[in-house]
Short mmCIF file of C-alpha atoms and ligand atoms in Angstrom, two decimals:
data_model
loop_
_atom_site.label_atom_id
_atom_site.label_comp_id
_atom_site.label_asym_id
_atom_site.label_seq_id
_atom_site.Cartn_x
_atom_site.Cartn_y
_atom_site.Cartn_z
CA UNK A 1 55.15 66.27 91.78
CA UNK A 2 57.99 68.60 91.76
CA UNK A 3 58.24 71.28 89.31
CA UNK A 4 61.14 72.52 87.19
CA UNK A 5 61.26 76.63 87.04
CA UNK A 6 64.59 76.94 84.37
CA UNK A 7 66.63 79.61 85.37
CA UNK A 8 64.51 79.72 88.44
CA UNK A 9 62.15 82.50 86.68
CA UNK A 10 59.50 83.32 89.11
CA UNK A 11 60.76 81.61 92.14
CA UNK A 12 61.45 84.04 94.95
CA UNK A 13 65.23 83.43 96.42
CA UNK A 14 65.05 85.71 99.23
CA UNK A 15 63.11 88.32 101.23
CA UNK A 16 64.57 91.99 100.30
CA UNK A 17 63.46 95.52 101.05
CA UNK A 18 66.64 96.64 98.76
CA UNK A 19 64.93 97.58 95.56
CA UNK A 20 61.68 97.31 93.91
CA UNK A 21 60.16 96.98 90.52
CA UNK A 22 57.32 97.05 88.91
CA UNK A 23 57.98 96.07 85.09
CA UNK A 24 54.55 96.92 83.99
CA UNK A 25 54.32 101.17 84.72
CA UNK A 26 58.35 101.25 85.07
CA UNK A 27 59.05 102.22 88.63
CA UNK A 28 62.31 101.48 90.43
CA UNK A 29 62.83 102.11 93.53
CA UNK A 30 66.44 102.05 96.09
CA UNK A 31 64.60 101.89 99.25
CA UNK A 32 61.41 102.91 98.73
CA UNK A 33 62.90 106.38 96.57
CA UNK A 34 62.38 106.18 92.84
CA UNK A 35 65.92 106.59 91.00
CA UNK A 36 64.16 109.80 89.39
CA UNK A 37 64.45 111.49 92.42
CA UNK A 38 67.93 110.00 92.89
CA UNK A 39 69.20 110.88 89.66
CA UNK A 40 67.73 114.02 90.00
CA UNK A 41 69.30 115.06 93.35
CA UNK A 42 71.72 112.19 95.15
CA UNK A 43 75.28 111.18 94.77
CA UNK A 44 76.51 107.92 94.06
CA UNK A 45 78.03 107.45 97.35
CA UNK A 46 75.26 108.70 98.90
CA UNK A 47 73.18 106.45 97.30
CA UNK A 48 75.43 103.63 97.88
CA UNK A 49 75.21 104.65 101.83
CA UNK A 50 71.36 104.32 101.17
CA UNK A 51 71.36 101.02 99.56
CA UNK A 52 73.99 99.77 102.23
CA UNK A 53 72.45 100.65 105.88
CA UNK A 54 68.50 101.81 104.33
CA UNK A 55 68.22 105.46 104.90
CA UNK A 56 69.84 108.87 103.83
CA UNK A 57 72.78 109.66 105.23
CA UNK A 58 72.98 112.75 107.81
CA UNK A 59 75.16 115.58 106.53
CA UNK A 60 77.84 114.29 109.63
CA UNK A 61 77.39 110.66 108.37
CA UNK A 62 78.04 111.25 104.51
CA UNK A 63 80.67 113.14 105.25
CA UNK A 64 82.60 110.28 107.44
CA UNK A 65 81.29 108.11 104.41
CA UNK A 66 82.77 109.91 101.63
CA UNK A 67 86.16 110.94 103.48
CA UNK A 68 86.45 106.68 104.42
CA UNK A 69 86.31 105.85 100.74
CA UNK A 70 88.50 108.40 99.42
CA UNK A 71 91.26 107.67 102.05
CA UNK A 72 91.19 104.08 101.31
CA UNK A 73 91.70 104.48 97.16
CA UNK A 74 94.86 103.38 96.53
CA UNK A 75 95.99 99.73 96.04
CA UNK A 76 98.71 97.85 97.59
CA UNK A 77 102.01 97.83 94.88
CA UNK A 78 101.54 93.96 94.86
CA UNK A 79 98.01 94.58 93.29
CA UNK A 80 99.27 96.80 90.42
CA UNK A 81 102.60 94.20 89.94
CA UNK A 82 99.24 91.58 89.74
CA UNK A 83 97.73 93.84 87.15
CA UNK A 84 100.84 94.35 85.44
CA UNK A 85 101.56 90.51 85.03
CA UNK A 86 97.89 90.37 83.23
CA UNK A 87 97.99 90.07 79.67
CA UNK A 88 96.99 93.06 77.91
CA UNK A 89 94.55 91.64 75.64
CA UNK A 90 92.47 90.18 78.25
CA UNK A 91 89.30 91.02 79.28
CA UNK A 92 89.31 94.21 82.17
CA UNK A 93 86.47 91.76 84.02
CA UNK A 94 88.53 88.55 83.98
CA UNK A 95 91.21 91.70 85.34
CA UNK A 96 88.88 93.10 87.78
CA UNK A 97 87.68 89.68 89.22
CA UNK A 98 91.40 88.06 89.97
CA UNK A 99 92.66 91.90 91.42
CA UNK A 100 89.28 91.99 93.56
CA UNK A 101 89.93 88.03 95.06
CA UNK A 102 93.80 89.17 95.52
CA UNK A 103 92.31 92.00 98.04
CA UNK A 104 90.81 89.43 100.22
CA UNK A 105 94.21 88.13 100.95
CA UNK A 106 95.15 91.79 101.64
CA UNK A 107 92.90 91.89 103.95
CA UNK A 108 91.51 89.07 105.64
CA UNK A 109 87.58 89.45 106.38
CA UNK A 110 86.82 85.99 107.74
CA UNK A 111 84.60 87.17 110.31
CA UNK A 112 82.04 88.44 108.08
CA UNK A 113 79.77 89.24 111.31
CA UNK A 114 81.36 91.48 112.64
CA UNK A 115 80.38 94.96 112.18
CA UNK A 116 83.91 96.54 111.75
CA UNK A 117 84.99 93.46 108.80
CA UNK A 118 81.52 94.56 107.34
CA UNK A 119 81.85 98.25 107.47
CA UNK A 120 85.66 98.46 106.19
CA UNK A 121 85.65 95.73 103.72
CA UNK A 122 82.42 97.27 102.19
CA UNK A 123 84.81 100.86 102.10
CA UNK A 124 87.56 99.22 100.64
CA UNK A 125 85.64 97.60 97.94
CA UNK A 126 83.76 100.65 97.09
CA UNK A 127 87.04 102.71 97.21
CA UNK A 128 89.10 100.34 94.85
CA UNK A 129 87.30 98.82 92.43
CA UNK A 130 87.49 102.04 90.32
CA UNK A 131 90.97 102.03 91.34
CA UNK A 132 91.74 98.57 89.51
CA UNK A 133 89.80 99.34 86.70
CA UNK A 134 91.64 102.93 85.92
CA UNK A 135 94.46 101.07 86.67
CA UNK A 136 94.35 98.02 84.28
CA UNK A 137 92.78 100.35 81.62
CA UNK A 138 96.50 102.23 81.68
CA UNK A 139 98.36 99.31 82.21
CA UNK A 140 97.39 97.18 79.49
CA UNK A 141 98.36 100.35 77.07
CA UNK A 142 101.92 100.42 78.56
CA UNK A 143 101.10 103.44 80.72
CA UNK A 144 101.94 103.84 84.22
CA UNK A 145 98.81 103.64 87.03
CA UNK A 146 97.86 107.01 87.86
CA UNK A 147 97.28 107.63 91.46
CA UNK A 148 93.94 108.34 92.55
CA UNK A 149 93.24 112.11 94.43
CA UNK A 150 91.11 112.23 97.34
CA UNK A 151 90.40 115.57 96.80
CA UNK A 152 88.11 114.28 94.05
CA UNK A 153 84.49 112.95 93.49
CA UNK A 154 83.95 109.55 93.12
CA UNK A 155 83.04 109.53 89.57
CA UNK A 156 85.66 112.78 88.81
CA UNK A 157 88.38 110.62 90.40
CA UNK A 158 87.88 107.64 88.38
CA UNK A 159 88.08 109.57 85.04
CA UNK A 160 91.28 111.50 86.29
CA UNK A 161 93.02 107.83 87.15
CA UNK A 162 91.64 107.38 83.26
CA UNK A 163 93.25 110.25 81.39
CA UNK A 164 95.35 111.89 84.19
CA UNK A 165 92.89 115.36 83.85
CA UNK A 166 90.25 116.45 85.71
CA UNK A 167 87.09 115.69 84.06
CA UNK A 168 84.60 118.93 83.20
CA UNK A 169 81.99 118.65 85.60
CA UNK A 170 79.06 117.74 83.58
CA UNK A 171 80.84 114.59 82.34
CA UNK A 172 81.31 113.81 85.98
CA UNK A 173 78.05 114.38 86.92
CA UNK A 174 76.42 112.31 84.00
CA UNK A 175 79.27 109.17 85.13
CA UNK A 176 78.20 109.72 88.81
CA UNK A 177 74.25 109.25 87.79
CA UNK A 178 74.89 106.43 85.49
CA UNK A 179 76.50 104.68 88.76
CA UNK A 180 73.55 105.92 90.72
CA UNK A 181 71.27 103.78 87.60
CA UNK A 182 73.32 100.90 87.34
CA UNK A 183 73.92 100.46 91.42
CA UNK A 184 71.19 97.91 92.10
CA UNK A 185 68.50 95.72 90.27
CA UNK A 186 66.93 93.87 92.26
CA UNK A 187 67.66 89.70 92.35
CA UNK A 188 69.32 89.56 89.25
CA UNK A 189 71.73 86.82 87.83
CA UNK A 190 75.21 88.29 89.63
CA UNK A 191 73.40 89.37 93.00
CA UNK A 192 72.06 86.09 93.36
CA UNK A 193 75.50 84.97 92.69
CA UNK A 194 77.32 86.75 95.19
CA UNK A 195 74.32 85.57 98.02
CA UNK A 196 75.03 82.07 96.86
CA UNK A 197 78.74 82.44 97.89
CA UNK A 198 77.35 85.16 101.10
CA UNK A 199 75.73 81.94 102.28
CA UNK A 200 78.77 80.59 102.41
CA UNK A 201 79.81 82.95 104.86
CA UNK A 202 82.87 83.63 102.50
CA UNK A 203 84.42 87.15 102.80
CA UNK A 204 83.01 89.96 101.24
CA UNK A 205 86.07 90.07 98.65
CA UNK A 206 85.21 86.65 97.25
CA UNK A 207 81.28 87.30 97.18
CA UNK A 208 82.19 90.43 94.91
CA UNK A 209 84.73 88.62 92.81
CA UNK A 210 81.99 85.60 91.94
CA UNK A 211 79.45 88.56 90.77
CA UNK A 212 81.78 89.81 88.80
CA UNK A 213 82.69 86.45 87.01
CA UNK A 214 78.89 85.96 86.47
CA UNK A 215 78.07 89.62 85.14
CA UNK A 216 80.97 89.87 82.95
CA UNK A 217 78.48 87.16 80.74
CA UNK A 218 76.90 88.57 77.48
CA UNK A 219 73.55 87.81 78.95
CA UNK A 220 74.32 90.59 81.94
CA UNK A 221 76.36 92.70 81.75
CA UNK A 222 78.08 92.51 78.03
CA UNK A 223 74.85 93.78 76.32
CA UNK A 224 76.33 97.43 76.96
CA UNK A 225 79.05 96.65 74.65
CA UNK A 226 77.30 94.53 72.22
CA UNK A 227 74.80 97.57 71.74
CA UNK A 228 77.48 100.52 70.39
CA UNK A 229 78.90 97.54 68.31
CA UNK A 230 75.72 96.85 66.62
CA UNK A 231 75.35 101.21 65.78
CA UNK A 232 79.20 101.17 64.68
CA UNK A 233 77.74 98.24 61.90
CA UNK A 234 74.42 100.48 61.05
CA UNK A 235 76.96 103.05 60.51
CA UNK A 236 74.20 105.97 59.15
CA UNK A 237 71.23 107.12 59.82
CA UNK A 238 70.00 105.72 56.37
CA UNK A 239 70.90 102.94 57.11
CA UNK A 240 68.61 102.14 60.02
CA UNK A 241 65.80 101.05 58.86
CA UNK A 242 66.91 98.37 56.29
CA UNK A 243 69.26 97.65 58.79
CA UNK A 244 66.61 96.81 61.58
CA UNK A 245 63.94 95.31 59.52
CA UNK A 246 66.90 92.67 58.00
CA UNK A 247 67.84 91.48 61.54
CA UNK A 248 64.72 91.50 62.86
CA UNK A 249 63.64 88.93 59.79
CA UNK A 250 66.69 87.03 60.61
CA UNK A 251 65.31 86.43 64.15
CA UNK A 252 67.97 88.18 65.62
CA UNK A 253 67.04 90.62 68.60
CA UNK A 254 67.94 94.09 68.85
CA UNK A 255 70.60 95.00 71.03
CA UNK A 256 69.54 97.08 74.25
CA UNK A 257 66.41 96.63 73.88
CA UNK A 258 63.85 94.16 75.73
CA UNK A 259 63.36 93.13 79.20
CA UNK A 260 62.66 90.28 81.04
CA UNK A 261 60.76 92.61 84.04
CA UNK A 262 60.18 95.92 81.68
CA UNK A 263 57.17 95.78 79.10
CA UNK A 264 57.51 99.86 78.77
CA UNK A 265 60.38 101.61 78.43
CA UNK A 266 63.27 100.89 80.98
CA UNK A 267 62.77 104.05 83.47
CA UNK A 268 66.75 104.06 83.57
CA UNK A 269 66.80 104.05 79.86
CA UNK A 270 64.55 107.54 79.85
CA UNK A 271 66.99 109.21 82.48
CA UNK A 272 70.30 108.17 80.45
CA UNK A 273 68.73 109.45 77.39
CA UNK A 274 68.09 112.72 79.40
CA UNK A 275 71.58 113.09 80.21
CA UNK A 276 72.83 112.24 76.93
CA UNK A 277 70.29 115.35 75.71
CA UNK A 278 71.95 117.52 78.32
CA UNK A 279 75.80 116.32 77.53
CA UNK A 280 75.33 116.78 73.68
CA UNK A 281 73.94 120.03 74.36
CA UNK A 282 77.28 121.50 75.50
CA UNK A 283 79.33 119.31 73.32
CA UNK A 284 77.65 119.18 70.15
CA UNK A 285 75.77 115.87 68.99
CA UNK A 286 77.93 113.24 67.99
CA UNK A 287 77.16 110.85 65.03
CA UNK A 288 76.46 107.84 67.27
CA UNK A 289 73.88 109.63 69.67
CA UNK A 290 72.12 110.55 66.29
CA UNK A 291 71.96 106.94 65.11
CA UNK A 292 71.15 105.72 68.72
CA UNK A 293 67.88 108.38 68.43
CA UNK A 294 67.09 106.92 65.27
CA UNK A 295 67.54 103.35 65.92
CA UNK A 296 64.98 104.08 69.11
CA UNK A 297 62.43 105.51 66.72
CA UNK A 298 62.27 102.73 64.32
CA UNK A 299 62.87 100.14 66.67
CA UNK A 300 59.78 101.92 69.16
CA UNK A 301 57.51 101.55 65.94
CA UNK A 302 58.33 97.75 64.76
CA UNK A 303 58.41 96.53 68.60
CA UNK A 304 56.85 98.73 70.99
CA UNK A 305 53.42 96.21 70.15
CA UNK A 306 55.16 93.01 71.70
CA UNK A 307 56.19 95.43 74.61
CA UNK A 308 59.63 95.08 73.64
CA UNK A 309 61.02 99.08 74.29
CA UNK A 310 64.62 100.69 75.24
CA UNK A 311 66.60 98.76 78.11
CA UNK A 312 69.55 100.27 80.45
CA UNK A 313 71.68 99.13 77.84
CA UNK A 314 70.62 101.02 74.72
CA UNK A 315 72.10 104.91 75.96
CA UNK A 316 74.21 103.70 78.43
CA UNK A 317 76.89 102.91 75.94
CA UNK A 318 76.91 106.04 73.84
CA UNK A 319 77.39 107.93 76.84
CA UNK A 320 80.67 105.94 77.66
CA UNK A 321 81.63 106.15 74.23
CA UNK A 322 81.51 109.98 74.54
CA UNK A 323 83.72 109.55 77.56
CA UNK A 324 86.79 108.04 75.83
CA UNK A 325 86.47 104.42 77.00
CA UNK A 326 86.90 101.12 75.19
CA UNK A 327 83.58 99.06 75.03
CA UNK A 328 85.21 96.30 76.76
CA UNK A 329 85.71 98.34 79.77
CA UNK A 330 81.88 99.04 79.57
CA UNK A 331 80.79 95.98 81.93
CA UNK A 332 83.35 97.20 84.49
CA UNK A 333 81.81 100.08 85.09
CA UNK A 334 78.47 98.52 85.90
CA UNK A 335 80.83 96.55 88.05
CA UNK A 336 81.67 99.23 89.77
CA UNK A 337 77.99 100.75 90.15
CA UNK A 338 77.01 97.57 91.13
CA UNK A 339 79.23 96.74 94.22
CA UNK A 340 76.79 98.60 96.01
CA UNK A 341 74.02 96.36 95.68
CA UNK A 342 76.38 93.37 95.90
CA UNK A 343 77.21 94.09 99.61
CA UNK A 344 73.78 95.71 99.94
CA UNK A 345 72.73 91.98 99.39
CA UNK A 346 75.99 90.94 101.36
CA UNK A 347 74.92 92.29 104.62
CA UNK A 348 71.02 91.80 104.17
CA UNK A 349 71.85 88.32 103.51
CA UNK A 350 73.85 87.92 106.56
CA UNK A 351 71.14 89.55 108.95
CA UNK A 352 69.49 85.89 108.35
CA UNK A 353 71.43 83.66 106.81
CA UNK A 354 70.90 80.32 105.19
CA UNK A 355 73.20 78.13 103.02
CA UNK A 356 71.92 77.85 99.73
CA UNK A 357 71.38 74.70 99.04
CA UNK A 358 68.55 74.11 96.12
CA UNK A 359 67.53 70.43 95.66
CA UNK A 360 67.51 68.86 91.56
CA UNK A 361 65.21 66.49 89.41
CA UNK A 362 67.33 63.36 89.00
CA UNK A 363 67.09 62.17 85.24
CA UNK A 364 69.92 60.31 84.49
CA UNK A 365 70.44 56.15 85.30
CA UNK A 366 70.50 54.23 88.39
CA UNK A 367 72.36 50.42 89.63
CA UNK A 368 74.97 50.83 86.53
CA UNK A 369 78.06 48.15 86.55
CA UNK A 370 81.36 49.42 86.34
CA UNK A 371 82.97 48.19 83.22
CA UNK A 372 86.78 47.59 83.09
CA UNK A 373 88.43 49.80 80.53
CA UNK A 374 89.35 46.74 78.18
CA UNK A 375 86.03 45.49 77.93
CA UNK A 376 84.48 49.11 76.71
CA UNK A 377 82.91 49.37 73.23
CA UNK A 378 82.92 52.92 71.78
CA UNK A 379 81.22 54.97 73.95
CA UNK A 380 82.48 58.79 74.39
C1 COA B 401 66.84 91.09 77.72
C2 COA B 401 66.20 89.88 77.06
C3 COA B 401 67.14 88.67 77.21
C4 COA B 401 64.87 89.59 77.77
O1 COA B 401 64.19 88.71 77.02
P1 COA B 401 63.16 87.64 77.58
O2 COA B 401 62.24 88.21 78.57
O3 COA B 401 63.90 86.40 77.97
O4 COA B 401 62.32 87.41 76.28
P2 COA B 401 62.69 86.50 75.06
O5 COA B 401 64.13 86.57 74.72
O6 COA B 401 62.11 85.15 75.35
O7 COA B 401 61.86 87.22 73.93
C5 COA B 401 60.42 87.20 73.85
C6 COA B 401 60.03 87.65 72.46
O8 COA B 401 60.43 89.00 72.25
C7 COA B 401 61.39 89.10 71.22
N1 COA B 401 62.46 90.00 71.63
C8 COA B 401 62.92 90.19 72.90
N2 COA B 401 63.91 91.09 72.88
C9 COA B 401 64.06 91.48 71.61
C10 COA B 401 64.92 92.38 70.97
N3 COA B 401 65.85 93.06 71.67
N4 COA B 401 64.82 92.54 69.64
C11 COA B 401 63.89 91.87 68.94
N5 COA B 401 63.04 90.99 69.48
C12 COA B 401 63.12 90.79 70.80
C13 COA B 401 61.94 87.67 71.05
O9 COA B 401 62.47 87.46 69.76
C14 COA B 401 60.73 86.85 71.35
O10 COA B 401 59.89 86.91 70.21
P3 COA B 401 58.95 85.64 69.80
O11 COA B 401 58.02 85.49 70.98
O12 COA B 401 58.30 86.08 68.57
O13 COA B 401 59.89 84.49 69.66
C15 COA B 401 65.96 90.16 75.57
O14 COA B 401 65.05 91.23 75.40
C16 COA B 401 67.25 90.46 74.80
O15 COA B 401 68.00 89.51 74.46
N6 COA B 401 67.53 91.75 74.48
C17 COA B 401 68.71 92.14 73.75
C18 COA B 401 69.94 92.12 74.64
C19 COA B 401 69.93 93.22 75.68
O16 COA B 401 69.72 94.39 75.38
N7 COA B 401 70.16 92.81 76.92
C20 COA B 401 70.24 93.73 78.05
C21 COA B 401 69.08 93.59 78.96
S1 COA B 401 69.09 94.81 80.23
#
């Protein structure tokens, strides 16, 4: 007798020495390094290079890594007329995921074995995505594109394409480690979308824009969002308490917290909320990192028991917030964190591929006659 796992919980669907968790003492690994020591010391790009090809770069080979992606930034004109002809109260995923499939006819990757499709697509992908995001997030507010600099960091870059100024560099920094946090997760809902479509052996561009579409969901990605909404409606620190103990007797969860894997507190959670420390320090706390602290504590002591404890989610958003950008641009920059794992899966995937092709448990009717439309009663 075959059995039924919903949402395939459980069921391994692939081999992967990408990432690694363990849910129950809150370790996360990129390659066998725990993201404290990432956090702590790497770069995004460098981490992405790790994630990508399994080791640390070499001084020589981050530096022909970081100089690719900033040389290949900027977007084709005929991207940003695509953006422009987007309306501008649209989602910046639906955005993202119809600019990122319009690269792949850019630049044709049908040959996804070959090792120069792999290496410059995965560049390109890397290099723009931020690129279409800064750019939509201008566009849909009637201001011109900005063009990226490559004389900039990753994370600086983006936020200068943003606001046309050069970010201070602890804002930076704390953007470039929140990539680092949100650059891989093991085989979660988008990943396993995009190696659905790898299997395929569909370009890289397409993989990317089908993770996109499935972590743009409210399950994924949107909880980001969802999270500084739900400390905008507690509005003061008073306020928390009856707040929390209401919608937690209405059955309805708290927002950025829980895990499906995590039963302690999300390790990526503690590092956030060590940056946010460290960014509030310089700038003065602001009235939603207060309310965040104080939704944590009273949230800690009513579900802490069930092991129910601060996800990715809950200081993520704050920080953004702090940052200048819209909530609905939060889930885009996951997006662009996780593109790295994406084609991290992309190329592991393609080492040994296999369509994916997972079987079903028939329960609908057999032998049915087909009745002429005249003759139908009711019915749908
Ligand atoms: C992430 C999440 C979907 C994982 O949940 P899951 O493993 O599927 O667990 P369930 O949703 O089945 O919840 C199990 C129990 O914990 C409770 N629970 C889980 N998350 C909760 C939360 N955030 N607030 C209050 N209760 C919560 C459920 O109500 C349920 O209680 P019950 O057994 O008394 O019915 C869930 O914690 C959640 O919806 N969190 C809020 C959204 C969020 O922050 N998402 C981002 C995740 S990174």
């Amino acid at each position: 007798m075959r059995e039924l796992s919903p949402g395939l919980a459980g069921v391994p669907a692939a081999k992967s020495s990408i990432s690694f968790v363990n849910g129950q003492t809150g370790l996360l690994e990129y390659r066998g390094i725990g993201i404290e020591d990432l956090a702590a010391h790497s770069s995004f790009l460098e981490t992405t290079f790790l994630l990508l090809y399994g080791e640390l770069p070499t001084q020589g080979k981050l530096a022909q890594f970081v100089g690719d992606v900033r040389l290949h930034r900027r977007i084709k004109y005929r991207i940003t007329d695509l953006i422009k002809c987007l309306p501008e109260h649209g989602h910046p995923m639906d955005a993202l995921q119809a600019a990122v499939a319009a690269l792949g006819m850019f630049y044709p990757a049908r040959h996804v074995v070959d090792r120069q499709v792999q290496y410059w697509s995965t560049i390109r992908l890397i290099a723009k995505v931020p690129t279409i995001v800064a750019a939509y997030s201008r566009i849909r507010r009637g201001d011109e594109q900005i063009q990226p600099r490559d004389d900039l960091d990753h994370a600086s870059n983006f936020l200068y394409m943003l606001t046309e100024t050069v970010p201070d560099p602890l804002i930076a920094k704390v953007l470039d480690t929140c990539l680092i946090l949100h650059a891989e997760h093991t085989m979660n809902a988008s990943t396993f979308s995009g190696l659905v479509t790898a299997s395929t052996l569909a370009d890289p561009y397409t993989v990317v824009s089908s993770a996109i579409g499935t972590l743009k969901g409210p399950l994924h990605g949107g909880a980001t969002q969802e999270t500084v909404e739900m400390l905008e409606e507690i509005g003061s620190v008073d306020n928390v308490r009856p707040y929390i103990e209401q919608r937690l007797a209405a059955k309805q969860k708290l927002m950025g917290f829980g895990h499906r894997i995590y039963k302690v507190k999300d390790p990526r959670a503690v590092i956030l909320q060590q940056l946010a420390q460290q960014l509030f320090a310089q700038y003065g706390r602001s009235p939603l990192y207060n309310l965040a602290e104080e939704v944590e504590r009273v949230g800690e002591a009513l579900l802490a028991g069930k092991g129910i404890h601060a996800n990715v989610d809950f200081y993520s958003g704050v920080l953004y917030k702090t940052m200048g950008l819209d909530g609905d641009f939060f889930p885009t920059i996951f997006a662009m964190a996780r593109v790295s794992g994406w084609l991290a899966h992309w190329l592991e995937q393609l080492k040994d591929n296999k369509l994916f092709r997972p079987d079903q448990i028939y329960d609908g009717q057999h032998g049915r006659a087909y009745v002429p439309i005249d003759r139908r009663l009711g019915g749908v």
